[in-house]
Short mmCIF file of C-alpha atoms in Angstrom, two decimals:
data_model
loop_
_atom_site.label_atom_id
_atom_site.label_comp_id
_atom_site.label_asym_id
_atom_site.label_seq_id
_atom_site.Cartn_x
_atom_site.Cartn_y
_atom_site.Cartn_z
CA MET A 299 134.88 94.37 116.52
CA ALA A 300 134.22 90.75 115.45
CA THR A 301 136.13 89.61 112.38
CA THR A 302 133.95 86.54 111.76
CA ALA A 303 130.24 85.73 111.99
CA THR A 304 128.04 82.64 111.98
CA ASN A 305 126.33 82.25 108.63
CA LYS A 306 123.19 80.10 108.41
CA GLN A 307 122.69 78.91 104.80
CA VAL A 308 120.05 76.95 102.85
CA ILE A 309 121.54 73.92 101.06
CA LEU A 310 120.08 71.68 98.34
CA ARG A 311 120.21 68.13 99.74
CA ASP A 312 120.00 66.36 96.36
CA TYR A 313 118.51 66.75 92.90
CA VAL A 314 114.71 67.00 93.01
CA THR A 315 112.13 65.10 90.96
CA GLY A 316 108.41 65.88 91.16
CA PHE A 317 107.20 68.43 93.68
CA PRO A 318 110.04 69.61 95.95
CA LYS A 319 109.67 68.96 99.69
CA GLU A 320 111.01 70.91 102.64
CA SER A 321 113.37 68.02 103.36
CA ASP A 322 115.08 68.75 100.00
CA LEU A 323 116.36 72.01 101.50
CA ILE A 324 118.46 71.82 104.65
CA PHE A 325 120.13 74.36 106.91
CA THR A 326 123.80 74.49 107.73
CA ASP A 327 125.82 76.78 109.98
CA SER A 328 129.20 77.97 108.78
CA THR A 329 131.60 80.72 109.79
CA ILE A 330 132.23 83.61 107.44
CA ASP A 331 135.11 86.10 107.45
CA LEU A 332 133.79 89.66 107.62
CA LYS A 333 136.79 91.04 105.71
CA ILE A 334 137.42 90.53 102.00
CA PRO A 335 141.00 89.28 101.37
CA ALA A 336 143.42 91.91 100.02
CA GLY A 337 143.48 91.97 96.23
CA SER A 338 140.09 90.23 95.83
CA LYS A 339 137.42 91.85 93.64
CA THR A 340 134.62 90.14 95.58
CA VAL A 341 131.98 91.78 97.77
CA LEU A 342 130.64 90.56 101.13
CA VAL A 343 126.96 91.34 101.61
CA LYS A 344 124.49 90.97 104.45
CA ILE A 345 121.17 89.74 103.07
CA LEU A 346 118.08 91.75 103.93
CA TYR A 347 115.39 90.27 101.64
CA LEU A 348 115.30 87.06 99.57
CA SER A 349 113.07 86.57 96.56
CA CYS A 350 111.14 83.32 95.94
CA ASP A 351 110.69 82.72 92.20
CA PRO A 352 109.24 79.82 90.17
CA TYR A 353 112.33 79.39 87.95
CA MET A 354 114.23 78.23 91.03
CA ARG A 355 112.42 74.88 90.77
CA ILE A 356 114.01 74.24 87.36
CA ARG A 357 117.45 74.73 88.93
CA MET A 358 116.77 72.05 91.54
CA GLY A 359 116.57 69.26 88.97
CA LYS A 360 119.34 67.16 87.43
CA PRO A 361 121.37 69.08 84.82
CA ASP A 362 119.41 69.21 81.58
CA PRO A 363 120.81 70.66 78.34
CA GLY A 364 117.32 71.96 77.58
CA THR A 365 117.19 74.22 80.65
CA ALA A 366 120.89 75.16 80.84
CA ALA A 367 120.28 78.29 78.77
CA LEU A 368 117.87 79.62 81.43
CA ALA A 369 120.15 79.39 84.45
CA GLN A 370 122.86 77.21 85.88
CA GLY A 371 121.49 74.37 87.99
CA TYR A 372 122.06 74.13 91.72
CA THR A 373 124.74 71.79 93.08
CA PRO A 374 123.67 69.33 95.81
CA GLY A 375 125.46 70.10 99.06
CA GLU A 376 125.87 73.79 98.09
CA PRO A 377 123.67 76.80 98.97
CA ILE A 378 120.89 77.55 96.52
CA ASN A 379 120.99 81.07 95.13
CA GLY A 380 118.43 83.60 94.02
CA PHE A 381 117.66 87.29 93.78
CA SER A 382 117.94 89.38 96.91
CA VAL A 383 118.30 92.83 98.38
CA SER A 384 121.50 93.10 100.41
CA LYS A 385 123.88 95.54 102.06
CA VAL A 386 127.63 95.68 101.46
CA ILE A 387 129.67 94.80 104.58
CA ASP A 388 133.09 94.84 102.90
CA SER A 389 134.27 95.17 99.31
CA GLY A 390 137.33 94.63 97.19
CA HIS A 391 135.40 95.77 94.10
CA PRO A 392 135.91 99.36 92.90
CA ASP A 393 132.19 99.86 92.14
CA TYR A 394 130.93 98.91 95.61
CA LYS A 395 131.71 100.31 99.04
CA LYS A 396 130.63 99.50 102.58
CA GLY A 397 127.01 100.52 103.19
CA ASP A 398 125.93 100.32 99.53
CA LEU A 399 122.62 98.59 98.87
CA LEU A 400 122.28 96.27 95.90
CA TRP A 401 119.97 93.71 94.35
CA GLY A 402 121.00 90.66 92.38
CA LEU A 403 121.89 86.98 92.70
CA VAL A 404 123.30 85.77 96.02
CA GLY A 405 123.57 82.49 97.90
CA TRP A 406 120.69 81.86 100.30
CA GLY A 407 121.98 82.64 103.78
CA GLU A 408 122.53 85.48 106.21
CA TYR A 409 125.68 86.59 104.37
CA SER A 410 127.02 85.92 100.90
CA VAL A 411 130.24 86.64 99.02
CA ILE A 412 129.55 87.67 95.43
CA THR A 413 131.57 88.54 92.37
CA PRO A 414 129.56 91.42 90.85
CA ASN A 415 128.41 90.86 87.26
CA PHE A 416 125.60 91.93 84.93
CA SER A 417 123.01 90.47 87.35
CA HIS A 418 123.92 92.85 90.22
CA PHE A 419 122.58 96.40 90.43
CA LYS A 420 123.31 99.16 92.90
CA ILE A 421 120.15 100.58 94.49
CA GLN A 422 120.03 104.34 93.94
CA HIS A 423 116.37 105.10 94.73
CA THR A 424 115.47 104.53 98.39
CA ASP A 425 112.28 106.64 98.54
CA VAL A 426 110.37 103.44 97.69
CA PRO A 427 110.24 100.27 99.85
CA LEU A 428 113.54 98.36 99.70
CA SER A 429 111.61 95.09 99.39
CA TYR A 430 110.36 96.29 95.98
CA TYR A 431 113.80 95.43 94.60
CA THR A 432 112.90 91.74 94.99
CA GLY A 433 109.85 92.34 92.80
CA LEU A 434 108.45 95.47 91.22
CA LEU A 435 111.87 97.16 90.86
CA GLY A 436 113.87 93.95 90.49
CA MET A 437 113.87 90.84 88.34
CA PRO A 438 110.06 90.33 88.20
CA GLY A 439 109.46 93.97 87.25
CA MET A 440 112.05 93.76 84.48
CA THR A 441 110.44 90.48 83.34
CA ALA A 442 107.01 92.09 83.04
CA TYR A 443 108.44 95.12 81.25
CA ALA A 444 110.58 93.17 78.77
CA GLY A 445 107.97 90.54 77.98
CA PHE A 446 105.10 92.95 77.55
CA TYR A 447 106.71 95.91 75.80
CA GLU A 448 109.70 94.40 74.01
CA ILE A 449 108.13 91.11 72.87
CA CYS A 450 104.37 91.74 72.68
CA ALA A 451 104.62 95.28 71.21
CA PRO A 452 101.12 96.17 72.50
CA LYS A 453 98.89 98.82 71.00
CA LYS A 454 96.17 100.89 72.66
CA GLY A 455 92.79 99.16 72.58
CA GLU A 456 94.15 95.62 72.19
CA THR A 457 92.93 92.68 74.26
CA VAL A 458 95.41 91.17 76.72
CA PHE A 459 95.23 87.94 78.73
CA VAL A 460 97.59 87.18 81.63
CA SER A 461 97.79 83.78 83.36
CA ALA A 462 99.02 83.46 86.98
CA ALA A 463 97.97 87.09 86.97
CA SER A 464 98.24 87.84 90.70
CA GLY A 465 101.87 86.69 90.95
CA ALA A 466 105.03 88.77 91.07
CA VAL A 467 105.10 89.30 87.28
CA GLY A 468 101.45 88.94 86.27
CA GLN A 469 100.11 91.72 88.50
CA LEU A 470 102.50 94.14 86.78
CA VAL A 471 101.78 93.00 83.22
CA GLY A 472 98.09 93.67 83.82
CA GLN A 473 98.76 97.16 85.18
CA PHE A 474 101.16 97.99 82.33
CA ALA A 475 98.46 96.88 79.88
CA LYS A 476 95.86 99.12 81.54
CA ILE A 477 98.31 102.06 81.37
CA MET A 478 98.54 101.33 77.61
CA GLY A 479 94.76 101.53 77.28
CA CYS A 480 94.22 97.80 76.70
CA TYR A 481 91.34 95.53 77.76
CA VAL A 482 92.85 93.12 80.31
CA VAL A 483 91.74 89.79 81.74
CA GLY A 484 93.66 87.62 84.21
CA SER A 485 93.34 84.10 85.57
CA ALA A 486 94.28 83.02 89.09
CA GLY A 487 93.66 80.09 91.43
CA SER A 488 91.41 81.47 94.22
CA LYS A 489 88.53 83.86 94.83
CA GLU A 490 90.86 86.07 96.90
CA LYS A 491 93.28 86.39 93.98
CA VAL A 492 90.50 87.04 91.46
CA ASP A 493 89.17 89.82 93.71
CA LEU A 494 92.67 91.31 93.89
CA LEU A 495 92.93 91.37 90.11
CA LYS A 496 89.66 93.21 89.66
CA ASN A 497 89.62 95.47 92.72
CA LYS A 498 93.26 96.31 93.36
CA PHE A 499 95.11 95.89 90.07
CA GLY A 500 92.33 97.22 87.82
CA PHE A 501 91.89 94.21 85.50
CA ASP A 502 88.70 94.48 83.46
CA GLU A 503 87.80 90.87 84.15
CA ALA A 504 89.28 87.84 85.91
CA PHE A 505 88.39 84.20 86.53
CA ASN A 506 89.40 81.34 88.82
CA TYR A 507 90.76 78.66 86.49
CA LYS A 508 90.11 75.97 89.13
CA GLU A 509 86.37 76.65 88.98
CA GLU A 510 86.11 76.59 85.18
CA GLN A 511 84.99 73.29 83.66
CA ASP A 512 86.04 74.46 80.20
CA LEU A 513 88.93 76.94 79.81
CA ASN A 514 88.12 77.49 76.14
CA ALA A 515 84.56 78.56 77.08
CA ALA A 516 85.89 80.82 79.88
CA LEU A 517 88.18 82.61 77.43
CA LYS A 518 85.40 82.94 74.83
CA ARG A 519 83.22 84.51 77.51
CA CYS A 520 85.92 87.06 78.42
CA PHE A 521 87.18 87.63 74.87
CA PRO A 522 84.25 87.25 72.46
CA GLU A 523 86.39 88.71 69.65
CA GLY A 524 89.65 86.99 70.63
CA ILE A 525 92.99 87.76 72.30
CA ASP A 526 95.66 90.01 70.78
CA VAL A 527 98.34 89.47 73.45
CA TYR A 528 98.86 86.55 75.83
CA PHE A 529 101.44 86.74 78.62
CA GLU A 530 102.16 83.08 79.37
CA ASN A 531 103.09 82.01 82.90
CA VAL A 532 101.33 78.65 83.14
CA GLY A 533 101.55 76.41 80.05
CA GLY A 534 99.70 73.10 79.59
CA LYS A 535 95.91 73.19 79.27
CA MET A 536 95.79 76.97 79.59
CA LEU A 537 98.09 77.50 76.60
CA ASP A 538 96.03 74.99 74.60
CA ALA A 539 92.81 76.92 75.30
CA VAL A 540 94.44 80.29 74.58
CA LEU A 541 95.64 79.15 71.14
CA LEU A 542 92.01 78.56 70.12
CA ASN A 543 91.10 82.08 71.18
CA MET A 544 93.95 84.12 69.71
CA LYS A 545 93.23 86.71 67.02
CA LEU A 546 95.00 86.90 63.68
CA HIS A 547 98.60 88.10 64.18
CA GLY A 548 98.35 87.60 67.95
CA ARG A 549 101.52 87.59 70.08
CA ILE A 550 102.41 85.30 72.94
CA ALA A 551 105.31 86.09 75.29
CA VAL A 552 106.32 82.87 77.04
CA CYS A 553 107.67 83.86 80.45
CA GLY A 554 107.06 80.67 82.41
CA MET A 555 105.12 77.38 82.53
CA ILE A 556 104.64 76.72 86.23
CA SER A 557 102.07 73.96 85.60
CA GLN A 558 104.84 71.86 84.02
CA TYR A 559 107.86 72.32 86.31
CA ASN A 560 107.04 69.46 88.68
CA LEU A 561 105.86 66.95 86.05
CA GLU A 562 108.23 64.18 84.97
CA ASP A 563 106.36 63.93 81.64
CA GLN A 564 105.24 67.35 80.48
CA GLU A 565 101.79 67.77 78.97
CA GLY A 566 101.50 68.09 75.22
CA VAL A 567 99.94 71.05 73.43
CA HIS A 568 97.32 69.97 70.90
CA ASN A 569 96.23 73.19 69.19
CA LEU A 570 99.57 74.27 67.73
CA ALA A 571 98.24 74.24 64.17
CA THR A 572 96.35 77.45 65.00
CA VAL A 573 99.75 79.18 65.11
CA ILE A 574 99.83 78.75 61.32
CA TYR A 575 96.23 79.63 60.55
CA LYS A 576 96.24 82.74 62.74
CA ARG A 577 99.88 83.76 62.05
CA ILE A 578 100.56 83.83 65.80
CA ARG A 579 104.02 84.78 67.03
CA ILE A 580 105.17 82.85 70.10
CA GLN A 581 108.44 83.93 71.69
CA GLY A 582 110.10 82.65 74.82
CA PHE A 583 112.43 84.95 76.72
CA VAL A 584 114.76 85.12 79.70
CA VAL A 585 114.89 88.37 81.63
CA ALA A 586 118.70 88.39 81.84
CA ASP A 587 118.76 89.12 78.10
CA TYR A 588 117.14 92.50 78.87
CA PHE A 589 119.11 93.62 81.93
CA ASP A 590 120.83 96.25 79.77
CA LYS A 591 117.46 98.07 79.68
CA TYR A 592 117.20 98.32 83.48
CA LEU A 593 117.79 102.09 83.68
CA LYS A 594 115.22 102.65 80.93
CA PHE A 595 112.78 100.51 82.95
CA LEU A 596 113.39 102.57 86.11
CA ASP A 597 112.79 105.82 84.21
CA PHE A 598 109.49 104.35 83.01
CA VAL A 599 108.18 102.80 86.22
CA LEU A 600 109.36 105.04 89.10
CA PRO A 601 107.06 107.99 88.22
CA TYR A 602 104.05 105.65 88.16
CA ILE A 603 104.99 104.26 91.60
CA ARG A 604 105.48 107.72 93.08
CA GLU A 605 102.15 108.91 91.66
CA GLY A 606 100.36 105.84 93.07
CA LYS A 607 99.41 104.63 89.59
CA ILE A 608 101.02 101.21 90.07
CA THR A 609 100.29 99.10 93.10
CA TYR A 610 102.21 96.03 94.24
CA VAL A 611 101.15 93.26 96.61
CA GLU A 612 103.80 91.35 98.53
CA ASP A 613 103.48 88.11 100.50
CA VAL A 614 106.10 88.58 103.21
CA VAL A 615 107.53 85.79 105.38
CA GLU A 616 109.79 86.60 108.33
CA GLY A 617 113.00 84.67 108.95
CA LEU A 618 115.39 82.59 106.84
CA GLU A 619 114.17 79.48 108.70
CA ASN A 620 110.78 79.94 106.97
CA GLY A 621 112.36 80.41 103.54
CA PRO A 622 112.06 76.83 102.24
CA SER A 623 108.33 76.56 103.04
CA ALA A 624 107.72 79.97 101.43
CA LEU A 625 109.61 78.97 98.28
CA LEU A 626 107.87 75.61 97.95
CA GLY A 627 104.47 77.22 98.58
CA LEU A 628 104.78 78.86 95.15
CA PHE A 629 104.19 75.49 93.49
CA HIS A 630 100.94 74.99 95.41
CA GLY A 631 99.64 78.53 94.80
CA LYS A 632 99.91 79.48 98.48
CA ASN A 633 101.38 82.93 97.89
CA VAL A 634 99.22 85.98 97.30
CA GLY A 635 101.36 88.40 95.32
CA LYS A 636 105.15 88.56 95.32
CA GLN A 637 106.65 85.99 97.72
CA LEU A 638 109.65 87.25 99.65
CA ILE A 639 111.53 86.51 102.86
CA VAL A 640 112.79 89.06 105.38
CA VAL A 641 116.20 87.81 106.53
CA ALA A 642 117.25 91.01 108.34
CA ARG A 643 115.74 94.49 108.58
CA GLU A 644 119.10 96.25 108.64
#
């Protein structure tokens, strides 16, 4: 049996400014040892699925003290890393054995050596699609759950607005809100995505923000009495319009601001004074702060999946060689649903 394997990896060429290009991510072939050295607590995994997520763009830029609390930046010349579903090939760690499936952060490649930490979880439930652990049952699912329930503290009958609503996180927030008995509206960037929101995910209303001349008017049309809860994925002009339409004591969970990640000078927000007048609570969050609630999340969400009460749309790309274009497509709205890459089926 072979003791080494070729390992194709995706490397960051150099720090990125503006919109990332495919030439910023390059491939390299290396050789990897298929045995963990004696005494090491590391784990060698074969990568099955890779997750493409907007926060990865932040990690491509030059180190910035302002973003360091979110995640450690990538190092030029080194593989980028992200969330994945993988299979253990060899392990020196007592909690993992050959054949175990896990999800968590790994280097982008065919194989990766990891040191298990709080961001790695063993997969116990395999009666659902394994790819779900890049999305619905992985980091995006936890993000939706933590932001909506822990931060927004929703109540039945409240009005909820979700931006980037057809993405990996937004599609779940909307469905969680419907389960709660809320009135839910989402925005997205194409007719196809708007149709998905209304016809597949059960949103009460949805609009294409690219076709709206006036976002404030669009929100007034959808929420004549105002918004109780806003799940923020976009930032910029959308946040400005939402602030004008929030109700008294409204809550905003700030998950992401994808409209700002590729701008060298970020847009200002002009309607912040409404936060005072309407006593609005705005809270940013990072999902890693809530990973201790993962088992509670599984107990909540798995029955809904098994009963067909939650649906999840994936945008699947085959092959590591197509990974960079899939990742960068996120920043141009090319994905429909959760973007993921199939590296290997087994």
